[in-house]
PDB file of C-alpha atoms and ligand atoms in Angstrom:
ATOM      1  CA  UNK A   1      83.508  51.072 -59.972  1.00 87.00           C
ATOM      2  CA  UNK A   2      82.207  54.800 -59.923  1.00 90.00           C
ATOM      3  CA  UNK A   3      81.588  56.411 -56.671  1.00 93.00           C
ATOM      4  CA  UNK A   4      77.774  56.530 -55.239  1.00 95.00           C
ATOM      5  CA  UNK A   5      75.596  59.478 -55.742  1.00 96.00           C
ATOM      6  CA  UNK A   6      75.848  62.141 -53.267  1.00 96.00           C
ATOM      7  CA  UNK A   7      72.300  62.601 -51.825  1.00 94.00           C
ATOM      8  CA  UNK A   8      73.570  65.209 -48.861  1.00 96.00           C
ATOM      9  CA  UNK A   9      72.464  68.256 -50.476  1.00 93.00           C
ATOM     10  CA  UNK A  10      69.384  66.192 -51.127  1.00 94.00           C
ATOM     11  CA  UNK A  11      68.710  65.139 -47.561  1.00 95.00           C
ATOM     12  CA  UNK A  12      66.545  68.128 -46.002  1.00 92.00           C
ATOM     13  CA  UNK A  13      64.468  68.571 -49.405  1.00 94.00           C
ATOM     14  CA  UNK A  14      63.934  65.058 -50.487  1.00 94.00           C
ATOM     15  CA  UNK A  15      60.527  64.633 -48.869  1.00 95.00           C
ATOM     16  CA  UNK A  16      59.332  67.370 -50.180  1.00 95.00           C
ATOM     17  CA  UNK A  17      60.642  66.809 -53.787  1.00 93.00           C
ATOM     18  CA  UNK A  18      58.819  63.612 -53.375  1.00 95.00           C
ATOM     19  CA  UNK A  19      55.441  64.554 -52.344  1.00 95.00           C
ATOM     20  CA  UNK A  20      55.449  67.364 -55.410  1.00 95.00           C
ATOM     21  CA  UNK A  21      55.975  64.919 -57.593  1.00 94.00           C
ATOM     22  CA  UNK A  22      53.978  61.605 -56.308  1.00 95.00           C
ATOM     23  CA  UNK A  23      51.951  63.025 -53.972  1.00 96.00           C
ATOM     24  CA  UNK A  24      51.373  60.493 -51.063  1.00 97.00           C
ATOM     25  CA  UNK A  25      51.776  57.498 -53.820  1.00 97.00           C
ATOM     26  CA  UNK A  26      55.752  56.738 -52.678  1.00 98.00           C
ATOM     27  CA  UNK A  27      54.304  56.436 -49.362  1.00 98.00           C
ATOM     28  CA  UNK A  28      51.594  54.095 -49.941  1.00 97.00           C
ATOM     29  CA  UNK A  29      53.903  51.685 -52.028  1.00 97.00           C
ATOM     30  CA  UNK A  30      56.635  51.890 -48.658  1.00 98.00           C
ATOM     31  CA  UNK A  31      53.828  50.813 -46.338  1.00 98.00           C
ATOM     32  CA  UNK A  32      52.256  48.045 -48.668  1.00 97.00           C
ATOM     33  CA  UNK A  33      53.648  45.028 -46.146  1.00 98.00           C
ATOM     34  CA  UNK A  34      54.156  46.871 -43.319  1.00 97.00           C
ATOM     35  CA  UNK A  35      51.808  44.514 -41.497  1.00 95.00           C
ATOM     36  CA  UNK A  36      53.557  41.493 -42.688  1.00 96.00           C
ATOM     37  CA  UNK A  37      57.019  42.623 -40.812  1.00 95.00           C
ATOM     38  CA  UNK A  38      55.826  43.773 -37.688  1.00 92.00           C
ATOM     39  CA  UNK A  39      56.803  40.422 -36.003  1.00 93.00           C
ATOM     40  CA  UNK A  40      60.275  40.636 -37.315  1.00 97.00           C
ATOM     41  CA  UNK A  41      63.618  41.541 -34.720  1.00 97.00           C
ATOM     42  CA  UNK A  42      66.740  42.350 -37.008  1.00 98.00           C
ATOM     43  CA  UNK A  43      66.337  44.408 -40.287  1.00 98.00           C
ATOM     44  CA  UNK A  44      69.002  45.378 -42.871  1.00 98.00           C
ATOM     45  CA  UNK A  45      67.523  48.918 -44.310  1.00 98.00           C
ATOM     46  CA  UNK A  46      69.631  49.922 -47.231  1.00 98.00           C
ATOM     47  CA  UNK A  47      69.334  53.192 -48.705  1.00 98.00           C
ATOM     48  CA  UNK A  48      66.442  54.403 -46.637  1.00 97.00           C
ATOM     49  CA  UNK A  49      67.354  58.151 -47.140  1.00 95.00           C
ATOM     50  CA  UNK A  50      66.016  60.380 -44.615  1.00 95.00           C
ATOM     51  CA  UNK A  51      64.521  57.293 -42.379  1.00 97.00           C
ATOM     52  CA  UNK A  52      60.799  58.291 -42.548  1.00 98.00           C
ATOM     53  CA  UNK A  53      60.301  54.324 -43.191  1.00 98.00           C
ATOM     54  CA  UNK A  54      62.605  53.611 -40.942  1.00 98.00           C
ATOM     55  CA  UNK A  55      60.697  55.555 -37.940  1.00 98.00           C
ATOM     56  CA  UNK A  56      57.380  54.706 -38.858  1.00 97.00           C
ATOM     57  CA  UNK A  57      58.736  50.763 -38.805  1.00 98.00           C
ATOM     58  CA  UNK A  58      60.366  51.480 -35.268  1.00 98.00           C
ATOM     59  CA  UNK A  59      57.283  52.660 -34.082  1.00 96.00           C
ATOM     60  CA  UNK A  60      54.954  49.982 -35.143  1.00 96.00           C
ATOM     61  CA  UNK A  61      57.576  47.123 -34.291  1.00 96.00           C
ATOM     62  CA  UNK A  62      59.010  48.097 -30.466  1.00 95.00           C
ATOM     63  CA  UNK A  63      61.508  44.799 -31.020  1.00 96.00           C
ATOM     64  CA  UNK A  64      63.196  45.437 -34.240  1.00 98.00           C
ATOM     65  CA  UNK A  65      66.707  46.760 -33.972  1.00 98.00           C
ATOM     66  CA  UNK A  66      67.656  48.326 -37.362  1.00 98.00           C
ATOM     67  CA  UNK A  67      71.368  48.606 -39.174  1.00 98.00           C
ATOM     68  CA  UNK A  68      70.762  51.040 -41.853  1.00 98.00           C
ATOM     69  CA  UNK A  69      73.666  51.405 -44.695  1.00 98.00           C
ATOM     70  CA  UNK A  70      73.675  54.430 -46.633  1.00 98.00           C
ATOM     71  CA  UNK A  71      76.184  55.971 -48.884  1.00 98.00           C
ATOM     72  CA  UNK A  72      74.548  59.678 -47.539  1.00 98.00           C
ATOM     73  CA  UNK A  73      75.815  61.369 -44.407  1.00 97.00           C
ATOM     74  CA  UNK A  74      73.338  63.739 -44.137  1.00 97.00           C
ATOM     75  CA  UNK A  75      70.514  61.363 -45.037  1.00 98.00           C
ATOM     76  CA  UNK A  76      71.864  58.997 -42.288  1.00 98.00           C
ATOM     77  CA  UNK A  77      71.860  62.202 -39.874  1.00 97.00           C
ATOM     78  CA  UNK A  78      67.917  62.791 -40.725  1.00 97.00           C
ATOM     79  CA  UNK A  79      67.326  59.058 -39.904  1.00 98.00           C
ATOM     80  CA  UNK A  80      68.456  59.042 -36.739  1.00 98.00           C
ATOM     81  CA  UNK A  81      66.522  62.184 -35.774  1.00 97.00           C
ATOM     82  CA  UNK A  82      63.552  60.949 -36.937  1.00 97.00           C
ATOM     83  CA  UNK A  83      63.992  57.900 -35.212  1.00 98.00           C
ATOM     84  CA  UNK A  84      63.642  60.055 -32.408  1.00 97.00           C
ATOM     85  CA  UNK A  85      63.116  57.966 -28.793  1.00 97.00           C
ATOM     86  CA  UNK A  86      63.975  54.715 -30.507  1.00 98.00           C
ATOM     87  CA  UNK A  87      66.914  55.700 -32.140  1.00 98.00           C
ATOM     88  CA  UNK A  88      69.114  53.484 -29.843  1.00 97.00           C
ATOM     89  CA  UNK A  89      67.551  50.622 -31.372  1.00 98.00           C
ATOM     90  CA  UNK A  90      69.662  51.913 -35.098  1.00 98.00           C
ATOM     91  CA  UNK A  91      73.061  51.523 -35.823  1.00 98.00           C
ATOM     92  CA  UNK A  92      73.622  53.377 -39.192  1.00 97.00           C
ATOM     93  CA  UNK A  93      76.650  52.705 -41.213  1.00 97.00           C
ATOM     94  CA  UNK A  94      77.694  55.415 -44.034  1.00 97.00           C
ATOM     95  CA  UNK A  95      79.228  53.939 -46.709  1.00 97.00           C
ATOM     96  CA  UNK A  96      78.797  52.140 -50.016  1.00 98.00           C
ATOM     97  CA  UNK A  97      76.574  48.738 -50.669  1.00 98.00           C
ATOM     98  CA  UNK A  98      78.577  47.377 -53.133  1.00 98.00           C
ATOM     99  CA  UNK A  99      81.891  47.390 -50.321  1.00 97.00           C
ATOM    100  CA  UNK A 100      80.084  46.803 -47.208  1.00 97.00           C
ATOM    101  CA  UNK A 101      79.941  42.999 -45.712  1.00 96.00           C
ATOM    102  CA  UNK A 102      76.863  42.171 -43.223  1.00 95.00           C
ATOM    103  CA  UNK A 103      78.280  41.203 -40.035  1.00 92.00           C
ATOM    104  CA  UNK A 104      76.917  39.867 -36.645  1.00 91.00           C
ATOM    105  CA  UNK A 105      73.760  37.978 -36.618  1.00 95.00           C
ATOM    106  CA  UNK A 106      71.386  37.093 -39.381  1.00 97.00           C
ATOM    107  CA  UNK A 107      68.917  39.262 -40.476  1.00 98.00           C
ATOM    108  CA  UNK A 108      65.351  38.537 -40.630  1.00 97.00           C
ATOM    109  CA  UNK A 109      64.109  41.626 -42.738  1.00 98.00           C
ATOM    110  CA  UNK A 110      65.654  43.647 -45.635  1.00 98.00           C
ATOM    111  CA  UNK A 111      64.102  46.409 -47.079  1.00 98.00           C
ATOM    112  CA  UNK A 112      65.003  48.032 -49.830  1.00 98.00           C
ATOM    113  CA  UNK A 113      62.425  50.893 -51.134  1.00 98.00           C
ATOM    114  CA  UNK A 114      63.636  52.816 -54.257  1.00 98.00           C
ATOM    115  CA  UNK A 115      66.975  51.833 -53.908  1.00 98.00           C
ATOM    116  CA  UNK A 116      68.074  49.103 -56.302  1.00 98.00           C
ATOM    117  CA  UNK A 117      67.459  51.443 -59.122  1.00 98.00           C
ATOM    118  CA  UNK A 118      70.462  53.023 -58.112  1.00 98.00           C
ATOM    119  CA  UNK A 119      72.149  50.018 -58.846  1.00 98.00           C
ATOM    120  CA  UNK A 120      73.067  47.645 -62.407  1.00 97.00           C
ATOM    121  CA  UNK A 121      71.668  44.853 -62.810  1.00 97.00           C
ATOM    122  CA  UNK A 122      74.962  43.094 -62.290  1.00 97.00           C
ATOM    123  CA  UNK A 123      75.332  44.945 -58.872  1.00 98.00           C
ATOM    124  CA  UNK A 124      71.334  43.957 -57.692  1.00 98.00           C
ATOM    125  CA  UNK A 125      72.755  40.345 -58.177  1.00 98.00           C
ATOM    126  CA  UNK A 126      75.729  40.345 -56.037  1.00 98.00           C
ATOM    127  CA  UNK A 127      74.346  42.508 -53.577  1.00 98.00           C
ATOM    128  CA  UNK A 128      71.464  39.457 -53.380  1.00 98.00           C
ATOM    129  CA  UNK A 129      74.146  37.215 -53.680  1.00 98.00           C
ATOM    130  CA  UNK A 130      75.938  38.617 -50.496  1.00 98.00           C
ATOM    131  CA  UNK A 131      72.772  38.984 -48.951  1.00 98.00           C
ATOM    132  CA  UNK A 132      71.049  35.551 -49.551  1.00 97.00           C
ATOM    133  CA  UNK A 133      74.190  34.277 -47.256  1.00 96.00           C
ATOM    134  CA  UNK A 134      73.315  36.828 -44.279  1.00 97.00           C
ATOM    135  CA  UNK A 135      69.541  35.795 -43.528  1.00 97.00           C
ATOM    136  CA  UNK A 136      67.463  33.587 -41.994  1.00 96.00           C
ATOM    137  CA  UNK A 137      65.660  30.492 -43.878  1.00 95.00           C
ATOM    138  CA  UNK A 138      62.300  32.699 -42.671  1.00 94.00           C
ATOM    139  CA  UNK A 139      63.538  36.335 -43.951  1.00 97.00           C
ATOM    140  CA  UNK A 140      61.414  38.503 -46.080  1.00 98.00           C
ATOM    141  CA  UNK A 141      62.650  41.138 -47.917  1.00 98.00           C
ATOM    142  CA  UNK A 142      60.461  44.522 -48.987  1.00 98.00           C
ATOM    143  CA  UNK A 143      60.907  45.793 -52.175  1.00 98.00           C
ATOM    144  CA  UNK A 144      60.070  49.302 -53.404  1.00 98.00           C
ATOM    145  CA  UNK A 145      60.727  50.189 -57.268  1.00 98.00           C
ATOM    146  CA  UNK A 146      60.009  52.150 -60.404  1.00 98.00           C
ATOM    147  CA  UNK A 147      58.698  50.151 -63.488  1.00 98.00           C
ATOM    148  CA  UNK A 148      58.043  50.455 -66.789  1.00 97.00           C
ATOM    149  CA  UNK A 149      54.960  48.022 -67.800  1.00 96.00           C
ATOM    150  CA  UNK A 150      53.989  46.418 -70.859  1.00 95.00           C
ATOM    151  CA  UNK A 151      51.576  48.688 -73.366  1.00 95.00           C
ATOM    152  CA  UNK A 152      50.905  51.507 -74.155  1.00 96.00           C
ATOM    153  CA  UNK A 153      51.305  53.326 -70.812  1.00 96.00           C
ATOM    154  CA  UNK A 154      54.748  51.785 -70.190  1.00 96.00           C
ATOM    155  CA  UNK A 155      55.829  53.178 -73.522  1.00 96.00           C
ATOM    156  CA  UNK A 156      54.189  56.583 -73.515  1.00 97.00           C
ATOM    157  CA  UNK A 157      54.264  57.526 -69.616  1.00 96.00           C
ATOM    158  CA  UNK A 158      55.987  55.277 -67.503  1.00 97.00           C
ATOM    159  CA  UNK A 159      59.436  54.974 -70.136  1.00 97.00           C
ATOM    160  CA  UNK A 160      59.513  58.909 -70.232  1.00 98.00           C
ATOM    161  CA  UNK A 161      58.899  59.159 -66.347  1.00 97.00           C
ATOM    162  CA  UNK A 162      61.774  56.859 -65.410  1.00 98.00           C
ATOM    163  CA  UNK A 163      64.035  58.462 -68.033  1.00 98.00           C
ATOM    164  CA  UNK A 164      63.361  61.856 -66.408  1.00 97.00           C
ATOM    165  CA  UNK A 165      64.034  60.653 -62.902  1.00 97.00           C
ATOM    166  CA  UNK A 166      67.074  58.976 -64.015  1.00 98.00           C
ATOM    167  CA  UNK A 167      67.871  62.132 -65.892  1.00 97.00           C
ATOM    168  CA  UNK A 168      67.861  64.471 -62.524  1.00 96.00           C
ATOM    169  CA  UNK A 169      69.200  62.437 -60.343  1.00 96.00           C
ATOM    170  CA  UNK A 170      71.947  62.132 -62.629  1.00 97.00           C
ATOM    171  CA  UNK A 171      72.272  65.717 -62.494  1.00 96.00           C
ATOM    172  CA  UNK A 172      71.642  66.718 -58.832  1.00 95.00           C
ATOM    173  CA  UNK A 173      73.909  63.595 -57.422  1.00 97.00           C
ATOM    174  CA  UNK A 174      76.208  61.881 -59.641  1.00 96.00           C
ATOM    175  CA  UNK A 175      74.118  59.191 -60.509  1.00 97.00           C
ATOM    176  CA  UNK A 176      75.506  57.058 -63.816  1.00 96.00           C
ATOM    177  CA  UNK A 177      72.549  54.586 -63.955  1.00 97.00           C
ATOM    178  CA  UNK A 178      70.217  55.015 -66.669  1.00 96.00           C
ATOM    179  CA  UNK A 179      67.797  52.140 -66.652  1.00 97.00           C
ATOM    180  CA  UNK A 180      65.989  49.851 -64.093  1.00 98.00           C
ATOM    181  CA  UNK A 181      67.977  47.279 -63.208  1.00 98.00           C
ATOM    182  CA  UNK A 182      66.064  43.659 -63.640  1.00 97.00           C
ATOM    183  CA  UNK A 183      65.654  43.014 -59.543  1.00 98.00           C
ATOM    184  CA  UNK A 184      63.373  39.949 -60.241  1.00 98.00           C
ATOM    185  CA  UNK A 185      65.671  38.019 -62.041  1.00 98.00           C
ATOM    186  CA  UNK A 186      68.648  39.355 -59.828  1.00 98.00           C
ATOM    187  CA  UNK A 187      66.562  38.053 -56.221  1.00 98.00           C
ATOM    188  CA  UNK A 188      65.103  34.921 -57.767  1.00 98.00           C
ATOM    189  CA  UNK A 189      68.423  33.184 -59.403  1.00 97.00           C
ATOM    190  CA  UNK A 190      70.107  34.320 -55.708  1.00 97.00           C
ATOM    191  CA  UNK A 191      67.441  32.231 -53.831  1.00 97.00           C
ATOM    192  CA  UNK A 192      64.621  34.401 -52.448  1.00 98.00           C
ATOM    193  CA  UNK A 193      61.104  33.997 -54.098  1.00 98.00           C
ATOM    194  CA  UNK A 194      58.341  36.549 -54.359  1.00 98.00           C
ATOM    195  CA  UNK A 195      55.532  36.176 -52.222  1.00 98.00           C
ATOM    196  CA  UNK A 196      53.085  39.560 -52.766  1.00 98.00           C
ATOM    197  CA  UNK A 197      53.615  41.912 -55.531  1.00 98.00           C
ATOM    198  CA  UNK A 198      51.176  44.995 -55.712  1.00 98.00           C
ATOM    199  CA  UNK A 199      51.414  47.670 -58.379  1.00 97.00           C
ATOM    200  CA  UNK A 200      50.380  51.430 -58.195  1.00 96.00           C
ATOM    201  CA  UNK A 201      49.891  53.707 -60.463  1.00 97.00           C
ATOM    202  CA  UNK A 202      49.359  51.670 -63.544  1.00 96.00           C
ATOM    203  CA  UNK A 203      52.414  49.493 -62.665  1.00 97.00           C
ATOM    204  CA  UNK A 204      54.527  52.535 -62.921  1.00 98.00           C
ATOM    205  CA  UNK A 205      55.226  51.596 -58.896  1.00 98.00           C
ATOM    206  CA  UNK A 206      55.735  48.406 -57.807  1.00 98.00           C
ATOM    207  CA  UNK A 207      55.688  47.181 -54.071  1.00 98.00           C
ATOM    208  CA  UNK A 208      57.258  43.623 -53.324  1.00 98.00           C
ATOM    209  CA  UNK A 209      57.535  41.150 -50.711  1.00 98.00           C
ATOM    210  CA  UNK A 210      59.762  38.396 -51.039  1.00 98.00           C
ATOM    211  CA  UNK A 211      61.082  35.641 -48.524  1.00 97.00           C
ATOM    212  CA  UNK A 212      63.984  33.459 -48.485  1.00 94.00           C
TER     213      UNK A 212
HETATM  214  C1  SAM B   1      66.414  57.524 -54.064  1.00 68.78           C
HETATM  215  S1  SAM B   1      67.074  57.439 -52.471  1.00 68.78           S
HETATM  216  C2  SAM B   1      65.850  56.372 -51.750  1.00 68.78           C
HETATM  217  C3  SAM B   1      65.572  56.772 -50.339  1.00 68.78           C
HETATM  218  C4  SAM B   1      64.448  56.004 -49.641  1.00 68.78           C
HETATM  219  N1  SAM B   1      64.784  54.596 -49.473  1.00 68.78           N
HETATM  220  C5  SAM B   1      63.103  56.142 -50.281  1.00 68.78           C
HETATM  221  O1  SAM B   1      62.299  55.236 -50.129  1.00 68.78           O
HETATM  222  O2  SAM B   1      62.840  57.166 -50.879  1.00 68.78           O
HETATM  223  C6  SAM B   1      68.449  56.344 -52.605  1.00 68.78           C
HETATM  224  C7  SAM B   1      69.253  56.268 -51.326  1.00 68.78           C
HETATM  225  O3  SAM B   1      70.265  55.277 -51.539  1.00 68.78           O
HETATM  226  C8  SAM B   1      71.525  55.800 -51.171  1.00 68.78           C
HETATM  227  N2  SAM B   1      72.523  55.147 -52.046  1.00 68.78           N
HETATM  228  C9  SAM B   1      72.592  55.233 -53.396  1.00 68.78           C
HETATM  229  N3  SAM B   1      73.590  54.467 -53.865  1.00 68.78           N
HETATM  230  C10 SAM B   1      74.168  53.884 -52.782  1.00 68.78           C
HETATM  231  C11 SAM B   1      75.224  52.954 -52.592  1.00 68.78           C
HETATM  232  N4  SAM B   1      75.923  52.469 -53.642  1.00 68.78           N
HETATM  233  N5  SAM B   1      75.526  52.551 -51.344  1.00 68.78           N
HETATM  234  C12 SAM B   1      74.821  53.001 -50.286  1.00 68.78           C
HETATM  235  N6  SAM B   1      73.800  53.882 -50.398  1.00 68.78           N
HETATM  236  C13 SAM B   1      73.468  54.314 -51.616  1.00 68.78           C
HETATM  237  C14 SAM B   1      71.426  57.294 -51.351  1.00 68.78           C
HETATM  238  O4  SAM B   1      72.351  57.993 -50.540  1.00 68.78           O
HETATM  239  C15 SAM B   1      69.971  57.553 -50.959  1.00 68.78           C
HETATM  240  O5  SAM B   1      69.820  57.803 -49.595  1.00 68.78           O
END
């Protein structure tokens, strides 16, 4: 198994990397079901980088209590400060997804924005594997990805865009993944079935909600 990307140096720059390159469009996609979670209690947030979704979901929801796994120090640091007055209601745990074992009480959100791609496909299916056994009947799970649609634009823009993230990431962190793992597959044959699906940007961005 190769180590996980190092996002530390990352951590204080990634929002701003982000909104050079997508503008407020990242954001958007992150906040497509917000409404549809605020009545949830006990959310698994995995790779949420520097916690800006994490505070905005602490703020709408005052009864969710958050663990948030992260293989990034410094990102989990910049979650917990932006969590600000709620932060007691995070417990952040730095390590890798692939190792870590949910413990403790079922959860009845996951969210997962721009994070499988980090992942294989094979690693997307055990990690819904593990997870399928560590929710409620009544979870939902938010998804956040890249994609590449069918056409014209998937070939010409959307291909060369993912290549190029996949390029500097690889780069700045470590990062050995080079294509988009096949999450649909990977959550449906583990048990959880998609409920909403929006696209953005062509269907270069895709936000998800899926349920148990
Ligand atoms: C591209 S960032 C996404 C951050 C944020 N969720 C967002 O919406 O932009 C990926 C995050 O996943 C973390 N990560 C990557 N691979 C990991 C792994 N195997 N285990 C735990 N965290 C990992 C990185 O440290 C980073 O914070």
């Amino acid at each position: 198994m190769n180590p996980p990307p190092n996002l530390n140096r990352l951590a204080r720059l990634y929002r701003w990397m982000e909104i050079a390159s997508f503008g407020p469009w990242l954001w958007w996609c992150r906040c497509a079901f917000l409404r549809e979670i605020t009545g949830c209690r006990r959310a698994l947030v995995l790779g949420e980088g520097d916690g800006r979704f994490a505070a905005r979901l602490l703020r709408v929801n005052a009864q969710v209590e958050i663990d948030a796994v992260d293989a990034s120090e410094a990102m989990l640091c910049a979650l917990v400060r932006r969590a600000g007055p709620h932060a007691g209601r995070v417990a952040v745990h730095c390590g890798d997804i692939r190792l870590w074992e949910p413990a403790g009480p079922p959860y009845d959100l996951i969210v997962t924005h721009f994070f499988l791609d980090f992942l294989t496909g094979e690693e997307v299916q055990a990690l819904a594997v593990k997870l399928h056994k560590a929710v409620t009947p009544s979870s939902m799970w938010v998804v956040s990805e890249f994609a590449v649609p069918e056409g014209w634009f998937g070939r010409l823009a959307a291909r060369p865009v993912v290549g190029g993230l996949y390029w500097a990431f690889g780069w700045l962190t470590g990062l050995t993944v080079r294509t988009l793992p096949d999450h649909l597959a990977a959550l449906q044959s583990s048990g959880f079935r998609l409920v909403k699906r929006r696209a953005w940007l062509r269907g270069l961005l895709v936000s998800e909600l899926w349920s148990t």
